[in-house]
Coordinates of N, CA and C in Angstrom, one line a residue:
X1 N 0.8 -1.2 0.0 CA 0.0 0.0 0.0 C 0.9 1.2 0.0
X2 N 0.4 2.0 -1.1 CA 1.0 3.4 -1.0 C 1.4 4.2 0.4
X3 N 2.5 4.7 0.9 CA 2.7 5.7 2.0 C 2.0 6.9 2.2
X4 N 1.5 7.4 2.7 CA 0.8 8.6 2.8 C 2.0 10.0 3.5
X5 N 2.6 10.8 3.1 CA 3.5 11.7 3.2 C 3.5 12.2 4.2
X6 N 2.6 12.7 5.0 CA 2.6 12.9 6.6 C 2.9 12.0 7.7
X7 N 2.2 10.9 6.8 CA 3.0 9.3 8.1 C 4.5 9.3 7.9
X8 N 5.1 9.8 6.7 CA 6.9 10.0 7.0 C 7.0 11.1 8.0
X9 N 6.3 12.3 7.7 CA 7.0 13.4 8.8 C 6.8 13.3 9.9
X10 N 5.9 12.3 10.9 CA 5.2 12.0 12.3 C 6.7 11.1 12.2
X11 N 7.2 10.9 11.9 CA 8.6 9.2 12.1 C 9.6 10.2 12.8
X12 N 10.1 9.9 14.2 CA 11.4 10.4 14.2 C 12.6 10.4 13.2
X13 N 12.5 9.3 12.8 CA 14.0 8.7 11.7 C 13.3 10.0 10.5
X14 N 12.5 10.9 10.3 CA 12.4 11.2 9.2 C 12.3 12.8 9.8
X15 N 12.2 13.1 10.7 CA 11.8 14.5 11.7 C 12.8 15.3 10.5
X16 N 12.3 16.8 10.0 CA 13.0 18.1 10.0 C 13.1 18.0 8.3
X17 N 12.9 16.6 8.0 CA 13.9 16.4 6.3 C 12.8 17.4 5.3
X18 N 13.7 17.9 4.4 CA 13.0 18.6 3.3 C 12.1 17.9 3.1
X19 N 10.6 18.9 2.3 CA 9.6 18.1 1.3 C 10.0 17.2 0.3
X20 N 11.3 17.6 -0.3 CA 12.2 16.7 -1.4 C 12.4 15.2 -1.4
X21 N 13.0 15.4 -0.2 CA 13.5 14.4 0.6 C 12.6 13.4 0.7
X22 N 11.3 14.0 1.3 CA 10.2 12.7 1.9 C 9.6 12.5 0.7
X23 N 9.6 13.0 -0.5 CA 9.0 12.5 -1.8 C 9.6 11.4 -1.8
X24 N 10.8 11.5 -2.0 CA 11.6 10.7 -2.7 C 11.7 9.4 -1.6
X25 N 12.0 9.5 -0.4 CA 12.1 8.7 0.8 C 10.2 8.1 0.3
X26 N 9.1 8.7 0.2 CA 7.6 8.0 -0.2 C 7.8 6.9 -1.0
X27 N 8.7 7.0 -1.9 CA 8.6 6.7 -3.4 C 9.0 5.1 -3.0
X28 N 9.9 4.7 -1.9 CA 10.9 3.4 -1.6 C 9.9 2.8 -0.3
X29 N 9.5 3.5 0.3 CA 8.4 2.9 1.2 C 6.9 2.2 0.8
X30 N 6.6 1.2 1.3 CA 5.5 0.7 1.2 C 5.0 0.5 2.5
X31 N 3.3 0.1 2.9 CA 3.1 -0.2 3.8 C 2.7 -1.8 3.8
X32 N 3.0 -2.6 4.7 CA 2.6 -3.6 4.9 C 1.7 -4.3 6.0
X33 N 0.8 -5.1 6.0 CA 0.8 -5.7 7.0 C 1.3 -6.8 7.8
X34 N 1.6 -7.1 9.0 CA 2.0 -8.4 9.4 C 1.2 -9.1 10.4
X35 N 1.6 -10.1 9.8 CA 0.5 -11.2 11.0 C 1.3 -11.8 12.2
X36 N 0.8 -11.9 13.6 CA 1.4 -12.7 14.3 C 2.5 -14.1 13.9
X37 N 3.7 -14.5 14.3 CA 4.4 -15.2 14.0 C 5.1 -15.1 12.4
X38 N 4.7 -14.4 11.7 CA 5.4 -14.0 10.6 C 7.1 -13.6 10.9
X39 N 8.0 -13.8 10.4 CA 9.3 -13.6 10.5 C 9.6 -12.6 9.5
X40 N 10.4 -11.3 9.9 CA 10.3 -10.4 8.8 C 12.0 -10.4 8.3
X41 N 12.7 -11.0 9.2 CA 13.8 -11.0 9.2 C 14.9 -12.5 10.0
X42 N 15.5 -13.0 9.1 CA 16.3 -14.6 9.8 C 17.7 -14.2 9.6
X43 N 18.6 -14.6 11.0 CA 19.4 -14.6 11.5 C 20.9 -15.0 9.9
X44 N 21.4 -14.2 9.4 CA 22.1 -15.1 8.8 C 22.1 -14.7 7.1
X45 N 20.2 -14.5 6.8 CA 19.8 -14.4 5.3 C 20.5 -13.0 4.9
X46 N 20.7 -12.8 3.8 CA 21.0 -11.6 3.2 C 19.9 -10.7 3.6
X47 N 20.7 -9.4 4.4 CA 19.4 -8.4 4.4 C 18.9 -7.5 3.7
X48 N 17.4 -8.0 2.8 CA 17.2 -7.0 1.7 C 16.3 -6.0 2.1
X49 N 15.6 -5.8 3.1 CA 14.8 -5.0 3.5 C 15.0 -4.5 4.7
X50 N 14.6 -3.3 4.9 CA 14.4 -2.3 6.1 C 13.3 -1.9 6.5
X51 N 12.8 -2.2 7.5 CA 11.5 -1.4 7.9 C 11.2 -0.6 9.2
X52 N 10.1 -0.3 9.0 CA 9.9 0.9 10.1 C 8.9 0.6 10.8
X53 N 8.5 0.4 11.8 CA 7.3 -0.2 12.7 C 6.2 0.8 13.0
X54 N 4.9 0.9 12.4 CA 4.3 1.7 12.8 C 3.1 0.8 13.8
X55 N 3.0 -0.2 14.0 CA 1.8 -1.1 15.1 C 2.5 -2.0 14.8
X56 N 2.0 -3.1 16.3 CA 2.2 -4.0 16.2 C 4.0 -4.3 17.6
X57 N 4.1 -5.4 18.0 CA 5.1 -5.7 18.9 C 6.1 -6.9 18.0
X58 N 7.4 -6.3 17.8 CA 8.8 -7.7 17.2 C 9.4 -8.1 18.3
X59 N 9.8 -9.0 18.3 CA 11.2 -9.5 18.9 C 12.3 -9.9 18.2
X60 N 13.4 -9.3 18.4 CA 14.5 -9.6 17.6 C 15.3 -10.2 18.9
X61 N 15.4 -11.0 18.4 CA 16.5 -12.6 19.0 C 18.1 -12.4 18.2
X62 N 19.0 -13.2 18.8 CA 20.5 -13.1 18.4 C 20.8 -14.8 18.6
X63 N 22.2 -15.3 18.1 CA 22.4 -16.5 18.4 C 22.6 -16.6 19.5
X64 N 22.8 -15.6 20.4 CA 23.8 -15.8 21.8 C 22.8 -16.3 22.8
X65 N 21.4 -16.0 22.2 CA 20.0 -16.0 23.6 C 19.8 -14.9 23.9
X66 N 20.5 -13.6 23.5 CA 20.1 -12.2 23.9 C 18.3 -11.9 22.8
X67 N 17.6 -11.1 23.0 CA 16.5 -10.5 22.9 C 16.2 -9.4 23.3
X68 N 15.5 -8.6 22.3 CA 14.4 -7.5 22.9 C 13.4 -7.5 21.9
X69 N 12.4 -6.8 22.5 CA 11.5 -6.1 22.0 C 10.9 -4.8 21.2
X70 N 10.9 -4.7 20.0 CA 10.0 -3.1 19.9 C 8.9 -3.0 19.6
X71 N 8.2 -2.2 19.7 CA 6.7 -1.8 19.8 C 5.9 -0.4 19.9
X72 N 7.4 0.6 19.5 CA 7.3 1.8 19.4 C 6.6 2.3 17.9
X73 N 5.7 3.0 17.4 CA 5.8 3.6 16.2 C 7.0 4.8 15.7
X74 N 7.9 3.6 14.9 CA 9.2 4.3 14.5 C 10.5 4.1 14.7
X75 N 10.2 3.0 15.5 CA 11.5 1.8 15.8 C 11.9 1.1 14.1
X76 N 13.1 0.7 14.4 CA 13.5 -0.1 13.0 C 13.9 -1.1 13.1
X77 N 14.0 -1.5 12.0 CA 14.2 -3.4 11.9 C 14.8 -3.4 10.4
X78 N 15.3 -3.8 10.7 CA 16.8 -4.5 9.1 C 18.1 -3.2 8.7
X79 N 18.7 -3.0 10.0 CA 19.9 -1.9 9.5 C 20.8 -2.9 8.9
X80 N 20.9 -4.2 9.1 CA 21.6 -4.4 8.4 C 21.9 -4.4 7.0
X81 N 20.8 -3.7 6.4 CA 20.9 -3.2 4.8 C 21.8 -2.2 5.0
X82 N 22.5 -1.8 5.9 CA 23.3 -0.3 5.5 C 24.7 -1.0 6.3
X83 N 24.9 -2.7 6.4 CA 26.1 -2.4 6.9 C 26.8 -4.0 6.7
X84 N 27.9 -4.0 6.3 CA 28.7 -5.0 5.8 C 28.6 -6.0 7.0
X85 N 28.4 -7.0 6.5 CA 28.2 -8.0 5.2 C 27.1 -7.7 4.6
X86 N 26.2 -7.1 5.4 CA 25.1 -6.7 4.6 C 23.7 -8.1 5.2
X87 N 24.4 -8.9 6.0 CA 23.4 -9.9 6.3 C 22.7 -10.0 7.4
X88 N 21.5 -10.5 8.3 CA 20.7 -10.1 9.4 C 21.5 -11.2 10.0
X89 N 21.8 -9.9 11.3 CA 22.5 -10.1 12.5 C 21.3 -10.7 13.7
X90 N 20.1 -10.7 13.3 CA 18.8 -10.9 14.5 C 18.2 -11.7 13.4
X91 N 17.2 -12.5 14.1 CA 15.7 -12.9 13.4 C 14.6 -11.9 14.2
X92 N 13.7 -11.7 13.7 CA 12.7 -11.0 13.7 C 11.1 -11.6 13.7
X93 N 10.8 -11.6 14.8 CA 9.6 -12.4 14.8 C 8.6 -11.3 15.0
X94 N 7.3 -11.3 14.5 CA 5.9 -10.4 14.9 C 5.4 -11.2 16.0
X95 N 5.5 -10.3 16.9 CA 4.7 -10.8 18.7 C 3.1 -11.0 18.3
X96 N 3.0 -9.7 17.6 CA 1.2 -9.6 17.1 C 1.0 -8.7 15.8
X97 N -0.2 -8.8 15.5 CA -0.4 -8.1 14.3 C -0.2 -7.1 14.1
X98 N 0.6 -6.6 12.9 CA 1.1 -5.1 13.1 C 1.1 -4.7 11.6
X99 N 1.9 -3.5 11.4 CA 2.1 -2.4 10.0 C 3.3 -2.0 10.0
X100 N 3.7 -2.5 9.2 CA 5.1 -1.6 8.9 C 5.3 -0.9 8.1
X101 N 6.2 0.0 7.6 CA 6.7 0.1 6.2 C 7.7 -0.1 5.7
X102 N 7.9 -0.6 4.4 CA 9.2 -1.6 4.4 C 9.9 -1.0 2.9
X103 N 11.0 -0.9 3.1 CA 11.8 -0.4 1.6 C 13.0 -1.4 1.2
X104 N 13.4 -1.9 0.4 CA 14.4 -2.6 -0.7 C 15.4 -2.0 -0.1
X105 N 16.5 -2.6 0.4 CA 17.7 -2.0 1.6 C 18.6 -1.6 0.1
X106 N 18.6 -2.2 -1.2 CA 19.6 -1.7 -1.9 C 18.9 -0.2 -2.8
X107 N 17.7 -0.2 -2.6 CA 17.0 0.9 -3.0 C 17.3 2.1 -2.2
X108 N 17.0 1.8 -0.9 CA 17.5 2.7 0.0 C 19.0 3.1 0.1
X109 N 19.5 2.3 0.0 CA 21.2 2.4 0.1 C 21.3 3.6 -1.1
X110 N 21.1 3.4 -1.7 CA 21.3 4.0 -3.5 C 20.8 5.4 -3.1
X111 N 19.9 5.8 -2.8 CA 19.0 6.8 -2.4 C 20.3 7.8 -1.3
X112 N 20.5 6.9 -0.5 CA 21.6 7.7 0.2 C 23.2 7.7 -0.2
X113 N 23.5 7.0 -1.0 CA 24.8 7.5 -1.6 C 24.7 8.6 -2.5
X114 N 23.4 8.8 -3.3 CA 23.1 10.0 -4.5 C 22.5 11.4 -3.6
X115 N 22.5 11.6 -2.0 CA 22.2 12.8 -1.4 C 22.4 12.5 -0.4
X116 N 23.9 13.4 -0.3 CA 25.0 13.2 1.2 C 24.1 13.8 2.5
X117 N 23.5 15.1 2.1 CA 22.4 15.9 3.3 C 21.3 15.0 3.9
X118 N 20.5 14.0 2.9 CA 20.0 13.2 3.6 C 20.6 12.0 4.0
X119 N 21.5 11.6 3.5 CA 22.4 10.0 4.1 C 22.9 10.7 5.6
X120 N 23.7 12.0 5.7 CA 23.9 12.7 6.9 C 22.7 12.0 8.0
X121 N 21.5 12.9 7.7 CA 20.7 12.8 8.8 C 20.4 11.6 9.3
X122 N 20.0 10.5 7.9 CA 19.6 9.2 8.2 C 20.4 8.4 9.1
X123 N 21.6 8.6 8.8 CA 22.7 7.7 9.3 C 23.1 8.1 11.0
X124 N 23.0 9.5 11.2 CA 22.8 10.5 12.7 C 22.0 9.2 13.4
X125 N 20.6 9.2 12.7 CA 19.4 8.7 13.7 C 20.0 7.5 13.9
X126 N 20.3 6.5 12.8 CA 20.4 5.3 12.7 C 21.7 4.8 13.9
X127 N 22.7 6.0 14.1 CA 23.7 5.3 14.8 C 23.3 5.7 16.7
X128 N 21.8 6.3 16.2 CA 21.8 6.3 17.9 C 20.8 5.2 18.1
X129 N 20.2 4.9 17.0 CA 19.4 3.2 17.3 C 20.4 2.5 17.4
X130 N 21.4 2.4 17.1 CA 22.6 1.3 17.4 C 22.8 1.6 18.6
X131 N 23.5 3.0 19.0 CA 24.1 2.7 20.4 C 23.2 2.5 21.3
X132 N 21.7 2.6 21.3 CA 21.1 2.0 22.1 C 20.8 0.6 22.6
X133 N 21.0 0.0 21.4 CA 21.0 -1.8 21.0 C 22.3 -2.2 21.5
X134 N 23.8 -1.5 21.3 CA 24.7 -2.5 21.6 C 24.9 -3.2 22.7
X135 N 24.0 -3.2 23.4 CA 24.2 -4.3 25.0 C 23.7 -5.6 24.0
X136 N 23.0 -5.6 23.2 CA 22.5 -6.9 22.6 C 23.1 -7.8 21.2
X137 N 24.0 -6.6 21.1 CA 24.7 -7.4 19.7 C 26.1 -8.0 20.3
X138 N 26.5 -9.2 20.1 CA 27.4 -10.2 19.9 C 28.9 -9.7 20.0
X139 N 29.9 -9.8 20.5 CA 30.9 -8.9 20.3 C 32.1 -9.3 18.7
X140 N 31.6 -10.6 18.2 CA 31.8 -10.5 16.7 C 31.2 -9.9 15.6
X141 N 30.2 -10.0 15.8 CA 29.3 -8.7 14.6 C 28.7 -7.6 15.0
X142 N 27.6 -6.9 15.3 CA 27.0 -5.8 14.9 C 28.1 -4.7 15.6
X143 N 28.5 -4.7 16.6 CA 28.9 -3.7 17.7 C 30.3 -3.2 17.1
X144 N 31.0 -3.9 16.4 CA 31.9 -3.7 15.7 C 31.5 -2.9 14.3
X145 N 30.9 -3.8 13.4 CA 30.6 -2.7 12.4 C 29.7 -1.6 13.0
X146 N 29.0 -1.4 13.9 CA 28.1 -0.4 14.0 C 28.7 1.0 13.9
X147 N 30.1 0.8 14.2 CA 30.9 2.1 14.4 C 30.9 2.6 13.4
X148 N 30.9 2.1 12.0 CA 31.5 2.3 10.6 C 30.0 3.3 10.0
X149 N 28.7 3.2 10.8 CA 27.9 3.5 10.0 C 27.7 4.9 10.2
X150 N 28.5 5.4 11.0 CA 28.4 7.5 11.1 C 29.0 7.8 10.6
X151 N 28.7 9.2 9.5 CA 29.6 9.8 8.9 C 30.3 10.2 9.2
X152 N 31.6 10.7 8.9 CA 32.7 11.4 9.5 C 32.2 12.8 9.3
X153 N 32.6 13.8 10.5 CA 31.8 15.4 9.8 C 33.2 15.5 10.0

């Protein structure tokens, strides 16, 4: 389902950005539904999607037995489209029925290498959802690359 252009500007991860910007950011978004027990994301698979939680409760699990929860509108799920190997570091289970919106991680990617002003901002938000998460990532993968994904000013 098409995005409706004010549900980007209500998203923290999207707060302040030009009208330009959220066209273009519309254009890679879709809305989806999900159903309880649906997996949006496996431990391991190449990560081709990113999404953004507007309803609904995930759990993202690790191999180690670590877990959490989100259930915020505007939490995210699949950075690992923005970070080498490029493959999901969690599985992703739906607690209950929910809505997301979900974009093609190499669509996205592309989108922020061709406009540094918004890859800036995106990448800002994105590395304070990391440092929030690092008590849960593994000390071989995410916590390591996570460093790599701020831009240098």
């Amino acid at each position: 389902m098409a995005v409706d252009l004010n549900l980007l500007e209500q998203l923290e991860m999207f707060e302040g950005l030009e009208h330009g910007d959220l066209e273009m950011l519309k254009a890679l978004f879709n809305s989806i539904r999900v159903r309880e027990g649906e997996l949006l994301t496996r431990r391991g698979d190449p990560a081709q999607n990113f999404y953004i939680i507007l309803s609904g409760n995930f759990m993202i699990s690790f191999k180690d037995g670590k877990a959490f929860t989100l259930h915020e509108k505007g939490d995210v799920i699949g950075m690992s489209t923005m970070l080498e190997p490029f493959d999901y570091r969690g599985t992703t289970l739906a607690l209950t029925d929910g809505e997301v919106l979900m974009a093609a991680g190499d669509k996205f990617n592309e989108l922020l290498r061709g406009n540094a002003r918004l890859s800036e901002t995106i990448m800002r938000r994105l590395n304070d959802v990391i440092a929030q998460r690092r008590p849960f990532f593994n000390d071989e993968g995410a916590s390591s690359d996570a460093d790599s994904i701020a831009p240098e000013v």
